[in-house]
Amino acid sequence: MSTLSKSKRRVSYFYDEDIGNYTYGQGHPMKPHRMRMTHDLVVNYNLFKKMEVLTPHRASFRQMTRFHTDEYINFLERVTPINVEELSQQQTRFNVGEDCPIFEGLFEFCSISAGGSIDAANKLTSGESDIAINWSGGLHHAKRFEASGFCYVNDIVLAILELLRYYERVLYVDIDIHHGDGVEEAFYSTDRVLTCSFHKFGQFFPGTGDVSDIGIGKGKHYAVNFPLKDGMDDWNYQNLFRPVVQHIIEWYRPGAIVLQCGADSLAGDRLGCFNLSMKGHAACVDFVKDFNIPLMVVGGGGYTVRNVARAWTYETGLLLGEQLKEDLPYNNYLEYYGPHYKLEVPANNMENMNTPAYLADMKAKVFENLRNIPFAPSVQMHHVPSCELSDEDENDDDADIRMSQRQRNMRVVPENELSDSEDEGNRRNERNYHTNGNGKIGESSPRKSRKILHNDTEIRGLGSRPSKISRHSERGKSTRSTLISDEVNNNSIFNNRSNVPVDVPSITSIMTPSSSSSRPPAAPSEIIKEEQVSTFPGIPTIDPETPQVNNENDLSNVENDNNNAMDIDNIEADRTLKETEDA
């Protein structure tokens, strides 16, 4: 297990000031301005002096689709309150509506949240930070293809995918009052991520997270769920949180930890039903931090905004090793914290429905499941996958299409592809026959030679192209024979027999047979003879007995020989006819 020095804990804090400008709508319990209130308290407590404060990059479409489907992210990118009626069918398909409404700037809001968590993960993997904080993240309900529970894009899953590039195993711990179903579902069948969630269970959203939900396949026993009842208090919570998490860390040996600090488990939350104080909630953060493992801390739920800001500010100070004053400093939202204006969220007199017998039974079942986990499951060694895509790839119109090298080569237009176009004037003959300065045919320039080598796949694939492409080729004036004749003329580039690009071979290399061949080495005279009669695919074989034309005199001789042969045939035909008539 990797450990870090307690005296040199480097903390990175991610915040985008635009995150507080968005609203889910009037009356909706999710209030994005809670992040602005938290940030304002952090600033006024002068916590910036001991940590690196960064503005996160906005997560791109491509980054979001590393987990979510293209169709879903495309919908989030396009939908607005104006066109929502036009996309009503997709709205139902992607579970966008009452809990997850459409609001102005939805995609930008998601990109800020996801971008902060991705950047936080990269800070850990690069070794630049030991602790990374993104209170704008923690949206743990979002699924691969739909929104859920006020969550649209699952920034936690995207961050864990980044961590898995470097770390063999990642531990995810969730202290939100709601079950972290989206993250658990994403890694339900793998042993590289162990998810551990402490949450309210039974007639409560999302309705999942029973103690018997332990994972499947290779991920069996790597999902740990501790279902709880109403009124959970500090003392009982720590008595189950500490031994469970400590056992998991010591046995599973994670390389990094992601801690989701949903503040809806605090006492007095609008949607919550636990009775944790601010210090009881923060004790979980302090306990995990003391293991000195690279730690990423994200936000999550929390619907009484003044308590959310208090808790996350206090926990920021705790991660920095700072003891914050109880009296709140002056800040832009001071009136929210009345009448006491204290940095505290006290527990109340709510009855705890979690009896000692129930907690002991649940703890026994959880430990029984953990016994099936092998010690620090190993991962096959491999190269670290590339991190970011280049801007060029990001802007590519066909970015989602993966092409082989053969397909890329087929996109290259040969120089003679448009040689018969009407707008080329008198360049047709020049394009087809490539005469050099001496007027000799068949000696192409080095530039032409390189082009032919590059388009080898194009030439060899002519006979196997789809029929539609073939029909298009037949309609044009440029024919396959033209292409072949060009390559025959460039016989110094291609071996006539194999059609494979090679350098001009030496006699020694020609005479030497391959190791798998049973044929004895050929004599130079045989090779020369064989070279003379070798053919290019598609070109008729030249009969060795046929006289070869070397110059104009040879051409006239061949014509005379052909005329003499025709005269002899006519005489023989007349003689045969006369003999038949006499008989």
Coordinates of C-alpha atoms in Angstrom, one line a residue:
M1 CA 0.0 0.0 0.0
S2 CA 1.4 3.4 -1.0
T3 CA 1.9 5.8 1.9
L4 CA 2.5 9.5 2.0
S5 CA 4.4 11.6 4.6
K6 CA 1.9 13.4 6.9
S7 CA 4.2 16.4 7.1
K8 CA 4.1 17.1 3.4
R9 CA 0.4 16.6 2.3
R10 CA -0.1 18.6 -0.9
V11 CA -3.7 19.6 -1.4
S12 CA -5.4 20.7 -4.6
Y13 CA -8.7 22.5 -4.5
F14 CA -10.9 22.8 -7.7
Y15 CA -13.5 25.5 -8.1
D16 CA -15.2 27.1 -11.0
E17 CA -17.0 30.4 -10.1
D18 CA -19.6 29.7 -12.7
I19 CA -21.0 26.7 -10.9
G20 CA -23.1 28.9 -8.7
N21 CA -24.9 30.6 -11.6
Y22 CA -27.1 27.6 -12.4
T23 CA -30.4 26.6 -10.9
Y24 CA -32.5 23.5 -11.1
G25 CA -35.6 25.6 -10.9
Q26 CA -37.7 27.3 -8.3
G27 CA -38.6 24.9 -5.4
H28 CA -36.1 22.2 -6.4
P29 CA -34.1 21.0 -3.4
M30 CA -30.8 20.9 -5.3
K31 CA -29.1 24.3 -5.0
P32 CA -25.9 24.7 -6.9
H33 CA -25.1 28.0 -5.2
R34 CA -24.2 26.0 -2.1
M35 CA -20.8 25.5 -3.8
R36 CA -20.4 29.3 -3.9
M37 CA -21.3 29.6 -0.3
T38 CA -18.7 27.0 0.6
H39 CA -16.1 28.7 -1.5
D40 CA -16.8 32.0 0.2
L41 CA -16.3 30.5 3.6
V42 CA -13.0 28.8 2.5
V43 CA -11.8 32.2 1.2
N44 CA -12.7 34.0 4.4
Y45 CA -11.0 31.4 6.6
N46 CA -7.8 32.1 4.6
L47 CA -7.4 28.4 3.7
F48 CA -6.0 29.2 0.2
K49 CA -2.5 29.8 1.6
K50 CA -1.9 26.2 2.3
M51 CA -3.3 24.6 -0.9
E52 CA -3.3 24.9 -4.7
V53 CA -6.5 26.5 -6.0
L54 CA -7.3 25.6 -9.6
T55 CA -10.1 26.3 -12.1
P56 CA -10.9 23.0 -13.6
H57 CA -11.1 22.3 -17.3
R58 CA -14.6 21.8 -18.7
A59 CA -15.1 18.1 -19.5
S60 CA -15.6 17.6 -23.2
F61 CA -18.2 15.4 -25.0
R62 CA -15.5 12.8 -25.6
Q63 CA -14.5 12.7 -22.0
M64 CA -18.1 12.2 -20.8
T65 CA -18.7 9.4 -23.2
R66 CA -15.9 7.3 -21.7
F67 CA -18.7 6.1 -19.4
H68 CA -22.0 7.5 -20.7
T69 CA -23.5 6.7 -24.1
D70 CA -23.1 9.0 -27.0
E71 CA -26.8 9.3 -27.5
Y72 CA -27.3 10.4 -23.9
I73 CA -24.6 13.0 -23.8
N74 CA -25.7 14.3 -27.2
F75 CA -29.2 14.8 -25.7
L76 CA -27.8 16.7 -22.7
E77 CA -25.8 18.9 -25.1
R78 CA -28.8 19.7 -27.3
V79 CA -31.7 20.0 -24.9
T80 CA -32.8 23.4 -23.6
P81 CA -35.9 24.7 -21.9
I82 CA -36.9 26.1 -25.3
N83 CA -36.7 22.8 -27.4
V84 CA -37.6 20.4 -24.6
E85 CA -41.1 19.8 -26.1
E86 CA -39.5 18.7 -29.4
L87 CA -37.3 16.2 -27.5
S88 CA -40.1 14.9 -25.2
Q89 CA -39.7 11.3 -26.4
Q90 CA -36.0 11.3 -25.7
Q91 CA -36.7 13.1 -22.4
T92 CA -38.6 10.1 -21.2
R93 CA -36.0 7.7 -22.5
F94 CA -33.2 9.4 -20.6
N95 CA -35.2 9.8 -17.4
V96 CA -35.1 13.6 -17.5
G97 CA -38.1 15.3 -15.9
E98 CA -39.2 16.0 -12.4
D99 CA -36.1 15.0 -10.3
C100 CA -33.7 15.9 -13.1
P101 CA -35.2 18.9 -14.8
I102 CA -34.0 20.7 -17.9
F103 CA -32.5 24.1 -17.1
E104 CA -30.5 26.7 -19.0
G105 CA -26.9 25.7 -19.2
L106 CA -27.4 22.1 -18.2
F107 CA -24.5 20.7 -20.3
E108 CA -22.1 23.4 -19.1
F109 CA -23.1 22.6 -15.5
C110 CA -22.3 18.9 -16.1
S111 CA -19.0 19.7 -17.8
I112 CA -17.9 21.8 -14.8
S113 CA -18.7 19.1 -12.3
A114 CA -17.2 16.3 -14.3
G115 CA -14.1 18.4 -15.4
G116 CA -13.3 19.1 -11.7
S117 CA -13.3 15.5 -10.8
I118 CA -11.3 14.4 -13.8
D119 CA -8.7 17.1 -13.1
A120 CA -8.6 16.1 -9.5
A121 CA -7.9 12.5 -10.5
N122 CA -5.1 13.6 -12.8
K123 CA -3.5 15.6 -10.1
L124 CA -3.2 12.4 -8.0
T125 CA -2.0 10.2 -10.9
S126 CA 0.6 12.7 -11.9
G127 CA 2.0 12.8 -8.3
E128 CA 1.5 16.6 -8.1
S129 CA -1.0 16.3 -5.2
D130 CA -1.7 13.9 -2.3
I131 CA -5.3 15.1 -1.7
A132 CA -7.6 16.6 -4.4
I133 CA -10.9 18.3 -3.5
N134 CA -13.8 18.9 -5.9
W135 CA -16.9 19.9 -3.9
S136 CA -18.8 20.4 -7.2
G137 CA -18.6 16.7 -7.9
G138 CA -20.0 13.6 -6.2
L139 CA -23.1 13.1 -8.4
H140 CA -23.2 9.4 -7.7
H141 CA -26.6 8.4 -9.0
A142 CA -26.2 9.1 -12.8
K143 CA -26.2 6.0 -14.9
R144 CA -24.5 5.2 -18.1
F145 CA -27.6 6.0 -20.3
E146 CA -29.8 8.1 -18.0
A147 CA -30.1 10.8 -15.3
S148 CA -31.1 9.9 -11.8
G149 CA -31.5 11.5 -8.4
F150 CA -30.5 15.1 -9.4
C151 CA -27.4 13.7 -11.1
Y152 CA -26.9 13.9 -14.9
V153 CA -23.2 13.0 -15.5
N154 CA -21.4 10.6 -13.1
D155 CA -18.2 12.5 -12.4
I156 CA -17.1 9.9 -9.9
V157 CA -17.0 7.1 -12.4
L158 CA -15.1 9.3 -14.9
A159 CA -12.6 10.1 -12.2
I160 CA -12.1 6.5 -11.1
L161 CA -11.5 5.5 -14.8
E162 CA -8.7 8.0 -14.8
L163 CA -7.3 6.6 -11.5
L164 CA -7.4 3.1 -12.9
R165 CA -4.9 4.0 -15.6
Y166 CA -2.2 4.2 -12.9
Y167 CA -3.5 2.4 -9.8
E168 CA -4.2 -1.3 -9.7
R169 CA -7.1 -0.9 -7.3
V170 CA -9.3 2.0 -6.2
L171 CA -11.5 2.1 -3.1
Y172 CA -14.7 4.2 -3.3
V173 CA -16.3 5.2 0.1
D174 CA -19.7 6.9 0.2
I175 CA -21.1 8.6 3.3
D176 CA -24.1 10.2 1.5
I177 CA -27.4 9.2 3.0
H178 CA -28.4 7.8 -0.4
H179 CA -27.0 4.6 -1.8
G180 CA -24.2 5.3 -4.4
D181 CA -26.0 3.1 -6.9
G182 CA -24.5 4.7 -10.1
V183 CA -20.9 4.1 -9.1
E184 CA -21.6 0.6 -7.7
E185 CA -23.4 -0.3 -10.9
A186 CA -20.5 0.9 -13.1
F187 CA -18.0 -1.3 -11.3
Y188 CA -20.3 -4.2 -10.2
S189 CA -18.5 -6.8 -12.1
T190 CA -14.8 -5.9 -11.6
D191 CA -12.4 -6.4 -8.7
R192 CA -10.3 -3.4 -9.5
V193 CA -12.8 -1.1 -7.8
L194 CA -14.3 -1.8 -4.4
T195 CA -17.4 0.3 -3.6
C196 CA -18.4 0.8 0.0
S197 CA -21.6 2.7 0.9
F198 CA -23.2 3.6 4.2
H199 CA -26.8 4.7 3.6
K200 CA -30.5 4.7 4.5
F201 CA -32.3 1.7 3.2
G202 CA -36.0 0.8 3.0
Q203 CA -38.7 2.9 1.4
F204 CA -36.0 5.4 0.5
F205 CA -34.5 6.6 -2.8
P206 CA -33.0 4.8 -4.8
G207 CA -34.2 1.6 -3.1
T208 CA -31.0 -0.3 -3.7
G209 CA -28.0 -1.2 -1.5
D210 CA -29.1 -4.2 0.5
V211 CA -26.4 -6.0 2.5
S212 CA -26.8 -8.9 0.0
D213 CA -25.9 -6.8 -3.0
I214 CA -22.2 -7.8 -3.2
G215 CA -21.4 -7.8 -6.9
I216 CA -21.3 -10.3 -9.7
G217 CA -18.8 -12.3 -11.7
K218 CA -15.2 -11.2 -11.1
G219 CA -16.6 -8.4 -9.0
K220 CA -18.4 -10.6 -6.5
H221 CA -17.8 -9.5 -2.9
Y222 CA -16.3 -6.2 -4.1
A223 CA -19.5 -4.2 -3.5
V224 CA -20.0 -3.5 0.2
N225 CA -23.3 -2.1 1.4
F226 CA -24.2 -1.2 5.0
P227 CA -28.0 -0.4 5.1
L228 CA -29.1 1.8 8.0
K229 CA -32.3 3.1 9.5
D230 CA -33.5 6.6 10.5
G231 CA -31.8 8.5 13.3
M232 CA -28.2 7.3 12.9
D233 CA -26.0 9.2 15.4
D234 CA -22.3 10.0 15.6
W235 CA -21.2 7.3 18.1
N236 CA -22.9 4.3 16.3
Y237 CA -21.8 5.6 12.9
Q238 CA -18.1 5.7 13.9
N239 CA -18.4 2.2 15.6
L240 CA -19.3 0.7 12.3
F241 CA -17.5 3.0 9.8
R242 CA -14.0 2.7 11.3
P243 CA -13.7 -1.1 11.5
V244 CA -15.3 -1.8 8.2
V245 CA -13.2 0.8 6.3
Q246 CA -10.0 -0.2 8.1
H247 CA -10.5 -3.9 7.3
I248 CA -11.1 -3.1 3.6
I249 CA -8.1 -0.8 3.3
E250 CA -5.7 -3.2 5.1
W251 CA -6.9 -6.2 3.1
Y252 CA -7.8 -4.7 -0.3
R253 CA -4.7 -2.4 -0.3
P254 CA -6.0 0.3 -2.7
G255 CA -3.7 2.6 -4.6
A256 CA -6.1 5.5 -4.3
I257 CA -9.3 6.3 -2.4
V258 CA -12.3 8.3 -3.6
L259 CA -14.4 9.7 -0.7
Q260 CA -17.9 11.0 -1.4
C261 CA -19.0 13.4 1.3
G262 CA -22.7 13.9 0.7
A263 CA -23.9 16.3 3.4
D264 CA -27.5 15.1 3.4
S265 CA -26.5 12.6 6.1
L266 CA -26.2 15.6 8.5
A267 CA -28.8 16.3 11.1
G268 CA -31.6 18.7 9.9
D269 CA -31.2 18.0 6.2
R270 CA -34.3 18.7 4.1
L271 CA -34.3 15.3 2.5
G272 CA -32.2 13.3 5.0
C273 CA -33.2 11.4 8.1
F274 CA -29.8 10.8 9.9
N275 CA -28.7 12.6 13.0
L276 CA -25.0 13.2 12.3
S277 CA -23.3 16.3 13.6
M278 CA -20.8 18.2 11.5
K279 CA -17.9 16.8 13.5
G280 CA -19.3 13.3 13.4
H281 CA -19.5 13.6 9.6
A282 CA -16.0 15.0 9.4
A283 CA -14.6 12.3 11.6
C284 CA -15.0 9.9 8.6
V285 CA -12.9 12.2 6.4
D286 CA -10.2 12.5 9.1
F287 CA -10.1 8.7 9.5
V288 CA -9.7 8.0 5.8
K289 CA -7.1 10.8 5.5
D290 CA -4.9 9.3 8.2
F291 CA -4.2 6.2 6.0
N292 CA -1.9 8.5 3.9
I293 CA -3.1 7.0 0.6
P294 CA -3.7 9.4 -2.4
L295 CA -7.2 10.7 -1.6
M296 CA -9.8 12.4 -3.8
V297 CA -12.7 14.1 -1.9
V298 CA -15.9 15.1 -3.7
G299 CA -19.2 16.5 -2.6
G300 CA -22.6 15.0 -3.3
G301 CA -26.0 15.5 -1.7
G302 CA -27.0 18.1 0.8
Y303 CA -30.2 20.2 0.8
T304 CA -29.9 22.5 3.8
V305 CA -27.4 24.8 2.1
R306 CA -26.1 26.6 5.2
N307 CA -25.1 23.3 6.8
V308 CA -23.6 22.0 3.5
A309 CA -21.3 25.1 3.4
R310 CA -20.3 24.7 7.0
A311 CA -19.5 21.0 6.8
W312 CA -17.5 21.2 3.6
T313 CA -15.5 24.2 4.8
Y314 CA -14.7 22.5 8.1
E315 CA -13.6 19.3 6.2
T316 CA -11.4 21.4 3.9
G317 CA -9.6 22.8 6.9
L318 CA -9.3 19.3 8.3
L319 CA -7.7 18.0 5.1
L320 CA -5.2 20.9 5.4
G321 CA -4.5 20.2 9.1
E322 CA -6.1 23.5 10.1
Q323 CA -8.3 24.0 13.2
L324 CA -10.9 26.5 12.2
K325 CA -12.4 29.0 14.6
E326 CA -15.9 28.3 15.6
D327 CA -17.1 31.9 15.1
L328 CA -17.7 32.4 11.4
P329 CA -15.7 35.2 9.7
Y330 CA -17.6 37.9 7.8
N331 CA -18.6 36.6 4.4
N332 CA -21.1 37.4 1.6
Y333 CA -23.7 35.0 3.0
L334 CA -23.4 35.7 6.7
E335 CA -27.2 36.1 7.1
Y336 CA -27.7 32.5 6.1
Y337 CA -25.9 31.3 9.2
G338 CA -28.0 33.1 11.9
P339 CA -28.9 33.3 14.6
H340 CA -25.7 31.8 16.1
Y341 CA -23.3 32.4 13.3
K342 CA -21.2 29.4 14.3
L343 CA -19.2 26.8 12.3
E344 CA -21.2 23.9 13.7
V345 CA -24.1 21.6 12.8
P346 CA -25.3 20.0 16.1
A347 CA -27.2 16.8 16.4
N348 CA -30.8 16.9 17.6
N349 CA -32.9 14.7 19.8
M350 CA -34.1 12.4 16.9
E351 CA -34.7 8.8 17.9
N352 CA -32.1 6.3 16.6
M353 CA -33.9 3.4 14.9
N354 CA -30.7 1.5 14.5
T355 CA -30.7 -0.8 17.5
P356 CA -27.4 -2.4 18.8
A357 CA -28.7 -5.9 17.7
Y358 CA -29.5 -4.6 14.2
L359 CA -26.1 -3.0 13.8
A360 CA -24.2 -6.0 15.1
D361 CA -26.1 -8.3 12.7
M362 CA -25.4 -6.0 9.7
K363 CA -21.7 -5.7 10.7
A364 CA -21.4 -9.5 11.0
K365 CA -22.9 -10.0 7.5
V366 CA -20.6 -7.3 6.0
F367 CA -17.5 -9.0 7.5
E368 CA -18.6 -12.4 6.3
N369 CA -18.8 -11.0 2.8
L370 CA -15.3 -9.4 3.2
R371 CA -13.8 -12.7 4.1
N372 CA -14.3 -13.9 0.5
I373 CA -12.1 -11.1 -0.9
P374 CA -8.6 -12.3 -1.7
F375 CA -5.7 -10.3 -0.4
A376 CA -4.9 -7.4 -2.7
P377 CA -6.1 -8.9 -6.1
S378 CA -3.4 -8.6 -8.7
V379 CA -3.6 -6.9 -12.1
Q380 CA -1.7 -7.8 -15.2
M381 CA 1.0 -5.4 -16.0
H382 CA 0.4 -3.2 -19.0
H383 CA 1.4 0.1 -20.5
V384 CA -0.4 3.2 -19.1
P385 CA -3.1 4.1 -21.6
S386 CA -2.9 7.6 -23.1
C387 CA -4.5 10.3 -21.0
E388 CA -5.9 13.0 -23.2
L389 CA -6.9 13.2 -26.8
S390 CA -5.3 15.8 -28.9
D391 CA -7.2 18.9 -30.0
E392 CA -6.9 17.6 -33.6
D393 CA -8.7 14.4 -32.6
E394 CA -11.3 16.3 -30.6
N395 CA -12.2 18.4 -33.6
D396 CA -12.3 15.6 -36.1
D397 CA -15.6 15.3 -37.8
D398 CA -15.2 11.5 -37.9
A399 CA -13.7 11.2 -34.4
D400 CA -15.9 8.3 -33.4
I401 CA -14.9 6.2 -36.5
R402 CA -11.9 3.9 -36.1
M403 CA -10.2 3.2 -39.4
S404 CA -7.5 0.6 -40.1
Q405 CA -4.4 1.6 -42.0
R406 CA -5.7 -0.1 -45.2
Q407 CA -8.9 2.1 -45.0
R408 CA -6.7 5.2 -44.5
N409 CA -4.7 4.3 -47.6
M410 CA -7.8 3.8 -49.6
R411 CA -8.7 7.5 -48.9
V412 CA -5.5 8.6 -50.7
V413 CA -6.4 9.6 -54.3
P414 CA -3.8 8.3 -56.8
E415 CA -2.2 10.9 -59.0
N416 CA -3.8 9.4 -62.1
E417 CA -7.2 9.1 -60.6
L418 CA -8.4 12.3 -62.2
S419 CA -6.1 12.2 -65.2
D420 CA -8.9 12.2 -67.7
S421 CA -10.8 15.1 -66.2
E422 CA -11.9 17.7 -68.7
D423 CA -10.4 20.5 -66.6
E424 CA -6.9 19.1 -66.9
G425 CA -6.4 20.3 -70.5
N426 CA -3.4 18.6 -72.3
R427 CA -2.0 17.1 -69.1
R428 CA -3.7 13.7 -69.7
N429 CA -0.9 12.2 -71.6
E430 CA 1.7 13.6 -69.1
R431 CA -0.2 12.2 -66.2
N432 CA -0.6 8.7 -67.7
Y433 CA 2.9 8.2 -69.0
H434 CA 5.3 10.4 -66.9
T435 CA 8.0 11.1 -69.4
N436 CA 11.3 12.3 -67.9
G437 CA 13.5 15.0 -69.3
N438 CA 15.0 12.6 -71.9
G439 CA 11.7 11.6 -73.3
K440 CA 11.9 8.0 -72.1
I441 CA 8.7 6.3 -71.0
G442 CA 8.4 4.4 -67.8
E443 CA 11.0 6.1 -65.6
S444 CA 9.1 8.0 -63.0
S445 CA 10.5 10.6 -60.7
P446 CA 11.3 9.8 -57.1
R447 CA 8.2 11.7 -56.0
K448 CA 6.1 9.4 -58.2
S449 CA 7.9 6.4 -56.8
R450 CA 7.0 7.3 -53.3
K451 CA 3.4 8.0 -54.2
I452 CA 3.1 4.5 -55.7
L453 CA 4.5 2.9 -52.6
H454 CA 2.1 4.8 -50.5
N455 CA -0.8 3.7 -52.6
D456 CA 0.1 0.0 -52.8
T457 CA -3.0 -0.9 -51.0
E458 CA -5.1 1.1 -53.4
I459 CA -3.6 -0.7 -56.4
R460 CA -3.9 -4.2 -55.0
G461 CA -7.4 -3.7 -53.8
L462 CA -8.9 -2.7 -57.1
G463 CA -10.3 -6.2 -57.8
S464 CA -11.9 -6.6 -54.3
R465 CA -13.6 -3.2 -53.8
P466 CA -17.3 -3.0 -53.2
S467 CA -19.4 -3.2 -56.3
K468 CA -20.7 0.3 -56.0
I469 CA -17.2 1.7 -56.1
S470 CA -16.5 -0.5 -59.1
R471 CA -19.5 0.8 -61.0
H472 CA -18.4 4.4 -60.3
S473 CA -15.0 3.5 -61.7
E474 CA -16.5 2.0 -64.9
R475 CA -18.5 5.1 -65.6
G476 CA -15.4 7.3 -65.8
K477 CA -12.9 7.4 -68.7
S478 CA -10.0 6.3 -66.4
T479 CA -9.9 2.5 -66.5
R480 CA -8.1 -0.2 -64.5
S481 CA -5.8 -1.0 -67.4
T482 CA -4.6 2.6 -67.3
L483 CA -3.6 2.2 -63.7
I484 CA -1.9 -1.1 -64.3
S485 CA 0.0 0.2 -67.3
D486 CA 1.4 3.0 -65.1
E487 CA 2.6 0.5 -62.6
V488 CA 4.1 -1.8 -65.3
N489 CA 6.1 1.1 -66.6
N490 CA 7.4 1.7 -63.1
N491 CA 8.8 -1.9 -62.9
S492 CA 11.7 -0.6 -60.8
I493 CA 9.3 -0.1 -57.9
F494 CA 7.3 -3.3 -57.9
N495 CA 8.3 -6.9 -58.3
N496 CA 6.3 -8.1 -61.3
R497 CA 5.4 -11.4 -59.8
S498 CA 4.3 -10.5 -56.3
N499 CA 3.1 -7.0 -56.6
V500 CA 4.7 -6.1 -53.3
P501 CA 6.8 -2.9 -53.0
V502 CA 10.5 -3.8 -52.8
D503 CA 13.8 -2.3 -53.5
V504 CA 15.7 -3.3 -56.6
P505 CA 17.0 -6.7 -55.7
S506 CA 20.6 -7.9 -56.3
I507 CA 21.4 -11.1 -58.2
T508 CA 22.5 -12.8 -55.0
S509 CA 19.1 -12.2 -53.4
I510 CA 17.2 -13.4 -56.4
M511 CA 19.3 -16.7 -56.6
T512 CA 18.8 -17.5 -52.9
P513 CA 15.6 -19.5 -52.3
S514 CA 13.5 -19.0 -49.1
S515 CA 14.1 -21.3 -46.1
S516 CA 10.8 -23.0 -46.7
S517 CA 11.4 -23.7 -50.4
S518 CA 12.5 -27.0 -51.7
R519 CA 13.5 -25.6 -55.0
P520 CA 17.3 -25.4 -55.7
P521 CA 18.9 -22.1 -56.4
A522 CA 18.3 -21.0 -60.0
A523 CA 21.1 -20.3 -62.5
P524 CA 21.4 -16.6 -63.5
S525 CA 20.4 -17.5 -67.1
E526 CA 17.1 -19.1 -65.8
I527 CA 16.4 -16.1 -63.7
I528 CA 16.8 -13.8 -66.6
K529 CA 14.6 -15.9 -68.8
E530 CA 12.0 -16.1 -66.0
E531 CA 12.1 -12.3 -65.6
Q532 CA 11.4 -11.8 -69.3
V533 CA 8.2 -13.9 -69.2
S534 CA 6.8 -12.8 -65.8
T535 CA 3.6 -11.0 -65.9
F536 CA 1.7 -8.4 -64.0
P537 CA -1.8 -9.5 -62.8
G538 CA -4.4 -8.7 -65.5
I539 CA -1.8 -8.4 -68.3
P540 CA -2.0 -11.2 -70.9
T541 CA 1.1 -13.5 -70.9
I542 CA 3.6 -12.8 -73.7
D543 CA 4.5 -15.9 -75.7
P544 CA 8.3 -16.3 -75.7
E545 CA 8.1 -17.3 -79.4
T546 CA 6.4 -14.0 -80.3
P547 CA 9.0 -11.6 -81.9
Q548 CA 9.6 -8.6 -79.7
V549 CA 9.4 -5.1 -81.1
N550 CA 12.4 -3.0 -80.2
N551 CA 12.4 -0.2 -82.8
E552 CA 10.6 1.0 -86.0
N553 CA 12.6 -1.4 -88.3
D554 CA 11.6 -4.4 -86.2
L555 CA 8.0 -3.2 -86.4
S556 CA 8.1 -3.1 -90.2
N557 CA 9.7 -6.6 -90.2
V558 CA 6.9 -7.9 -88.1
E559 CA 4.3 -6.4 -90.4
N560 CA 6.0 -8.0 -93.5
D561 CA 6.1 -11.4 -91.8
N562 CA 2.4 -11.1 -90.9
N563 CA 1.6 -10.2 -94.6
N564 CA 3.6 -13.1 -95.9
A565 CA 1.9 -15.5 -93.5
M566 CA -1.6 -14.2 -94.7
D567 CA -0.6 -14.8 -98.4
I568 CA 0.5 -18.4 -97.7
D569 CA -2.7 -19.1 -96.0
N570 CA -4.8 -17.7 -98.9
I571 CA -2.8 -19.9 -101.4
E572 CA -3.3 -23.0 -99.3
A573 CA -7.1 -22.3 -99.0
D574 CA -7.5 -21.9 -102.8
R575 CA -5.6 -25.1 -103.5
T576 CA -7.8 -27.0 -101.1
L577 CA -11.0 -25.6 -102.6
K578 CA -9.8 -26.6 -106.2
E579 CA -9.0 -30.2 -105.2
T580 CA -12.5 -30.5 -103.6
E581 CA -14.2 -29.3 -106.8
D582 CA -12.2 -31.8 -109.0
A583 CA -13.1 -34.7 -106.8

